[in-house]
Every structure is written in structure tokens, then in C-alpha cells.
Short mmCIF file of C-alpha atoms in Angstrom, two decimals:
data_model
loop_
_atom_site.label_atom_id
_atom_site.label_comp_id
_atom_site.label_asym_id
_atom_site.label_seq_id
_atom_site.Cartn_x
_atom_site.Cartn_y
_atom_site.Cartn_z
CA GLN A 1 -6.06 -25.49 57.04
CA VAL A 2 -3.02 -23.18 56.52
CA GLN A 3 -1.57 -22.70 52.72
CA LEU A 4 1.26 -21.22 52.04
CA GLN A 5 2.32 -19.84 48.64
CA GLN A 6 5.46 -18.19 47.49
CA TRP A 7 6.83 -16.58 44.56
CA GLY A 8 9.97 -14.43 43.12
CA ALA A 9 12.39 -14.73 40.70
CA GLY A 10 13.29 -17.50 39.66
CA LEU A 11 17.11 -16.50 37.04
CA LEU A 12 19.47 -14.47 38.44
CA LYS A 13 22.83 -13.79 37.09
CA PRO A 14 25.66 -13.93 40.07
CA SER A 15 26.30 -10.91 42.27
CA ASP A 16 22.62 -10.24 41.61
CA THR A 17 20.32 -10.47 45.41
CA LEU A 18 18.17 -13.43 45.70
CA SER A 19 14.28 -11.88 47.31
CA LEU A 20 11.45 -14.48 46.98
CA THR A 21 8.11 -13.93 49.35
CA CYS A 22 5.39 -16.43 51.21
CA ALA A 23 2.44 -15.56 52.01
CA VAL A 24 0.01 -17.81 54.87
CA TYR A 25 -3.24 -18.10 53.91
CA GLY A 26 -6.50 -19.93 56.12
CA GLY A 27 -4.96 -19.83 59.88
CA SER A 28 -2.67 -17.73 61.91
CA PHE A 29 -0.11 -16.11 61.45
CA SER A 30 1.02 -15.34 64.68
CA GLY A 31 2.87 -18.04 67.20
CA TYR A 32 4.70 -19.45 65.09
CA TYR A 33 8.46 -18.77 63.65
CA TRP A 34 8.14 -18.37 59.50
CA THR A 35 11.10 -20.24 57.59
CA TRP A 36 13.00 -20.36 54.48
CA ILE A 37 13.94 -23.63 53.82
CA ARG A 38 16.77 -25.14 50.52
CA GLN A 39 16.74 -27.96 48.25
CA SER A 40 19.73 -28.58 46.07
CA PRO A 41 21.50 -31.44 44.65
CA GLY A 42 25.10 -31.19 46.54
CA VAL A 43 24.12 -30.40 49.55
CA GLY A 44 20.37 -31.90 50.37
CA LEU A 45 18.27 -29.85 52.61
CA GLU A 46 19.14 -26.60 54.53
CA TRP A 47 17.77 -24.19 56.99
CA ILE A 48 18.09 -20.97 56.37
CA GLY A 49 15.94 -18.90 58.61
CA GLU A 50 13.68 -18.12 60.87
CA ILE A 51 11.66 -14.96 61.84
CA ASN A 52 8.44 -14.63 63.99
CA ASN A 53 5.43 -12.12 63.87
CA SER A 54 7.58 -9.45 66.30
CA GLY A 55 10.07 -9.96 63.88
CA SER A 56 12.38 -11.58 66.10
CA SER A 57 14.45 -13.75 63.36
CA ASN A 58 17.71 -16.45 63.56
CA TYR A 59 19.96 -17.51 60.61
CA ASN A 60 21.60 -20.50 59.66
CA PRO A 61 25.81 -18.96 61.03
CA SER A 62 27.01 -21.00 57.19
CA LEU A 63 24.30 -17.65 54.93
CA LYS A 64 24.45 -15.08 58.26
CA SER A 65 26.05 -12.81 56.32
CA ARG A 66 24.23 -12.35 52.64
CA VAL A 67 20.90 -13.72 54.61
CA ASN A 68 18.11 -10.79 55.97
CA ILE A 69 13.54 -12.41 55.92
CA SER A 70 11.74 -9.70 56.92
CA VAL A 71 8.12 -9.79 58.36
CA ASP A 72 4.76 -7.87 56.45
CA THR A 73 2.25 -9.54 59.25
CA SER A 74 -0.05 -6.56 57.64
CA LYS A 75 -0.86 -9.09 54.85
CA LYS A 76 0.38 -12.40 56.63
CA GLN A 77 3.98 -12.52 54.21
CA PHE A 78 7.99 -13.11 55.08
CA SER A 79 10.27 -12.53 53.21
CA LEU A 80 13.71 -13.43 51.93
CA ARG A 81 16.45 -11.25 50.73
CA LEU A 82 19.62 -13.12 49.95
CA SER A 83 22.90 -11.04 48.22
CA SER A 84 25.52 -11.75 46.55
CA VAL A 85 24.25 -15.23 44.71
CA THR A 86 26.54 -17.63 43.53
CA ALA A 87 25.73 -20.64 41.86
CA ALA A 88 26.20 -22.14 44.94
CA ASP A 89 23.19 -20.73 45.42
CA THR A 90 21.23 -22.56 42.91
CA ALA A 91 18.12 -24.98 44.53
CA VAL A 92 15.03 -24.80 45.63
CA TYR A 93 13.65 -22.75 47.88
CA TYR A 94 10.61 -23.28 49.91
CA CYS A 95 9.09 -21.60 52.75
CA ALA A 96 7.41 -23.57 55.80
CA ARG A 97 5.78 -23.00 59.24
CA ARG A 98 7.52 -23.94 62.15
CA GLY A 99 5.16 -25.26 64.23
CA LYS A 100 4.51 -27.11 67.91
CA THR A 101 3.37 -29.73 70.01
CA PHE A 102 3.64 -30.75 73.40
CA ASP A 103 4.43 -33.94 74.31
CA SER A 104 2.22 -35.35 76.68
CA GLY A 105 3.59 -34.17 80.03
CA GLY A 106 2.21 -30.60 78.92
CA PHE A 107 6.42 -29.80 79.28
CA ILE A 108 8.34 -30.06 76.34
CA GLU A 109 8.21 -28.76 72.81
CA PHE A 110 8.74 -30.25 69.57
CA TRP A 111 9.40 -28.27 66.80
CA TRP A 112 8.34 -29.34 63.47
CA PHE A 113 8.28 -27.54 59.72
CA ASP A 114 4.90 -27.95 58.66
CA PRO A 115 3.36 -26.82 55.70
CA TRP A 116 5.26 -25.97 52.89
CA GLY A 117 5.04 -23.96 50.54
CA GLN A 118 4.79 -25.48 47.22
CA GLY A 119 8.93 -24.32 46.15
CA ILE A 120 10.40 -22.27 43.52
CA LEU A 121 13.35 -23.50 41.79
CA VAL A 122 16.14 -20.64 41.83
CA THR A 123 18.80 -20.58 39.27
CA VAL A 124 22.11 -18.89 40.03
CA SER A 125 23.46 -18.56 36.09
CA SER A 126 25.65 -15.94 33.58
CA ASP B 1 26.28 -27.87 63.38
CA ILE B 2 24.13 -31.56 63.81
CA GLN B 3 25.02 -33.79 61.55
CA MET B 4 22.26 -36.45 61.13
CA THR B 5 22.91 -39.32 59.20
CA GLN B 6 21.03 -41.73 57.36
CA SER B 7 20.99 -45.15 56.23
CA PRO B 8 20.71 -47.21 53.65
CA SER B 9 20.51 -43.88 50.76
CA SER B 10 18.54 -46.60 49.14
CA LEU B 11 16.90 -49.57 49.31
CA SER B 12 14.38 -50.91 46.89
CA ALA B 13 11.21 -53.02 48.79
CA SER B 14 7.88 -54.31 47.29
CA VAL B 15 4.20 -53.31 48.95
CA GLY B 16 3.39 -55.35 51.67
CA ASP B 17 7.27 -56.06 53.23
CA ARG B 18 8.26 -53.72 56.37
CA VAL B 19 10.81 -50.94 55.61
CA THR B 20 13.26 -49.17 58.25
CA ILE B 21 15.29 -46.46 58.46
CA THR B 22 18.27 -45.15 60.39
CA CYS B 23 19.05 -42.00 61.44
CA ARG B 24 21.80 -41.15 62.98
CA ALA B 25 22.83 -37.80 65.13
CA SER B 26 26.57 -36.47 65.48
CA GLN B 27 25.25 -35.65 68.88
CA SER B 28 22.64 -36.16 71.30
CA ILE B 29 18.97 -35.28 70.36
CA ASN B 30 17.02 -36.31 72.95
CA ASN B 31 13.89 -37.21 71.17
CA TYR B 32 13.91 -33.91 68.85
CA LEU B 33 13.90 -35.36 65.72
CA ASN B 34 12.00 -35.53 62.55
CA TRP B 35 11.04 -37.32 59.91
CA TYR B 36 9.68 -36.22 56.66
CA GLN B 37 8.68 -38.14 53.36
CA GLN B 38 8.85 -36.12 50.05
CA LYS B 39 7.84 -37.22 46.16
CA PRO B 40 9.35 -35.95 43.08
CA GLY B 41 8.84 -32.42 42.92
CA LYS B 42 6.70 -31.81 45.51
CA ALA B 43 7.43 -30.04 49.01
CA PRO B 44 8.04 -32.23 52.60
CA LYS B 45 5.70 -33.50 54.20
CA LEU B 46 5.62 -33.44 58.04
CA LEU B 47 5.37 -37.97 59.38
CA ILE B 48 6.36 -38.09 62.21
CA TYR B 49 8.06 -35.05 65.28
CA GLY B 50 9.12 -36.60 68.49
CA ALA B 51 11.05 -39.27 67.61
CA SER B 52 7.48 -41.19 67.76
CA GLY B 53 5.14 -38.39 67.66
CA LEU B 54 2.50 -39.46 64.54
CA GLN B 55 1.46 -36.15 62.83
CA THR B 56 -2.35 -36.25 62.01
CA GLY B 57 -3.38 -37.78 58.89
CA VAL B 58 -1.12 -40.43 58.38
CA PRO B 59 -1.81 -43.05 58.27
CA SER B 60 -0.60 -45.84 61.09
CA ARG B 61 1.99 -47.66 59.09
CA PHE B 62 4.91 -45.55 59.63
CA SER B 63 6.07 -45.25 62.91
CA GLY B 64 9.02 -43.61 64.44
CA TYR B 65 11.66 -44.74 67.27
CA GLY B 66 15.16 -43.99 69.00
CA SER B 67 16.66 -41.09 71.28
CA GLY B 68 19.67 -39.56 72.09
CA THR B 69 21.69 -40.37 68.54
CA ASP B 70 19.96 -42.89 66.66
CA PHE B 71 16.54 -43.03 65.65
CA THR B 72 14.78 -45.42 62.83
CA LEU B 73 11.64 -45.02 60.64
CA ILE B 74 8.99 -48.38 60.08
CA ILE B 75 6.48 -48.64 57.73
CA SER B 76 5.00 -52.05 59.07
CA SER B 77 3.46 -52.71 54.99
CA LEU B 78 4.48 -50.73 52.08
CA GLN B 79 1.61 -48.87 50.23
CA PRO B 80 1.59 -48.20 46.71
CA GLU B 81 2.01 -44.13 47.51
CA ASP B 82 4.90 -45.03 50.27
CA PHE B 83 7.69 -44.88 47.24
CA ALA B 84 9.46 -41.57 48.03
CA THR B 85 12.45 -40.47 49.64
CA TYR B 86 12.55 -40.13 53.66
CA TYR B 87 14.47 -37.50 55.31
CA CYS B 88 15.17 -36.95 59.24
CA GLN B 89 16.15 -33.49 60.61
CA GLN B 90 17.24 -32.13 63.85
CA SER B 91 15.29 -29.81 65.56
CA TYR B 92 18.02 -29.73 69.34
CA ASN B 93 19.07 -26.82 67.65
CA THR B 94 20.20 -24.45 65.39
CA PRO B 95 20.84 -24.85 62.86
CA ARG B 96 18.23 -27.25 62.23
CA THR B 97 19.86 -29.92 59.95
CA PHE B 98 18.14 -32.10 57.47
CA GLY B 99 19.61 -36.25 57.01
CA GLN B 100 21.03 -36.97 53.39
CA GLY B 101 17.51 -38.58 52.68
CA THR B 102 16.88 -42.75 51.47
CA LYS B 103 15.16 -43.28 48.99
CA VAL B 104 12.08 -45.70 48.48
CA GLU B 105 11.35 -47.52 45.51
CA VAL B 106 9.99 -49.90 44.34
CA LYS B 107 11.74 -53.30 43.71
#
């Protein structure tokens, strides 16, 4: 059973860089995209971006200029860095696996997020 | 970005009730629609993928329907452990987007 465990600093000052890491236990690291999602009361659930074991990444355009997601396949870990944080970046940050299931015909891929990490509350405050 | 709109934002129900939650996409997403359940202080949990596929381990009282822009999550007989917030999410394109959530509360 795949489990994700995440860690990182929970209290930042404006203009700091947010840094979080997620480790994958009990399953394959290859063949999936590894994802960061955040949740705040004002915005709700927001997809930040993803990376696969080869280092191919995709980012939310709204955050792309400040986000970097990296991967360490030897440790089965992936990391999020978000620069120049403001109070608007205060949220619970989750890591998750983007998995897929084929339809009955075997041609259509359905992508989904499961499992998720436990979440980390990151607060940006002066 | 594809906007996902859920209704209602909250509802009150009793154990044994049939509960229906709807999700509408701002453009057609075929059936690239997932449903998640989130309990307070916990991460979301996948219930339904591909609009109607039941994730392994999820009780059969949960079902999903729809295609195009309109989707429905149905809980056929609400159980005490089902009081939670439910989110839809489109996997048609990036950025992946979520609905704002529907909170199912005790009546």
C-alpha cells in the first residue's frame, strides 16, 4: 500500500521561499506523476503542479513563475519550492500521486489523485 | 481554466437518506471527472474516477453519473461515516481544477 509522508517549514515570513518534501513508501515511484496541491479557505483546492520520475513537470500557470518541483528518484522523494511567498500562499499543502485507470475498452486513461500525504499547514506572516 | 461549480454548497441529511450532489463544468470534459471525500483535518480521499468508476475499497452506496458538463454523485443510503465534504475535480486538462465543495451535515 502506497503511503506519502511530507515535511517542511510551517511558518514563513513574506518574501521567504516555501520548501516542502514528500516521500513515497510502499510502491513504485516510476510510472506516475507526483503532485502538489494546496487548500485554503478562500481559494479551496488548488493544483500547483506535478513531476514524474524522469523529471518532466507541469505547473499551474497562475503559480508557474514562482514554483519549482524537483524529484530524487534514489530516495523516492519529490519536493516543492515556492518563492516570494505572501499571505495569499497560506494554506494546507498536500502531496499526492496522480494515478490512472483505463476504461473497459483499454483506450481511455482516467487520471486521479490518490493517495495523498497528511498535509502541512504553511502560514505566511510577518 | 475549466471552472467546476458544485451545488448545493451544503446540505443537511439524516442517516439512511439518499443524497445527491451535482457538479457542472464550464466546458465539456467528457467523463474526465473525479469525486473526493474529505473529513475535517484529513486529506481528500478518492471515491469515483472517470465520472462513474468506483475506486477500490469504496462502498457501493456511492455512485457517479454524467458526461460532458453535468455530473452527479449519489449516496444511496447515508451512513454516519459519510458526513463530510465532497469535491469534484476535472482531469480533462491542466490546470486540474476542483469544485468548491459540498458539505454534508447532520440534520
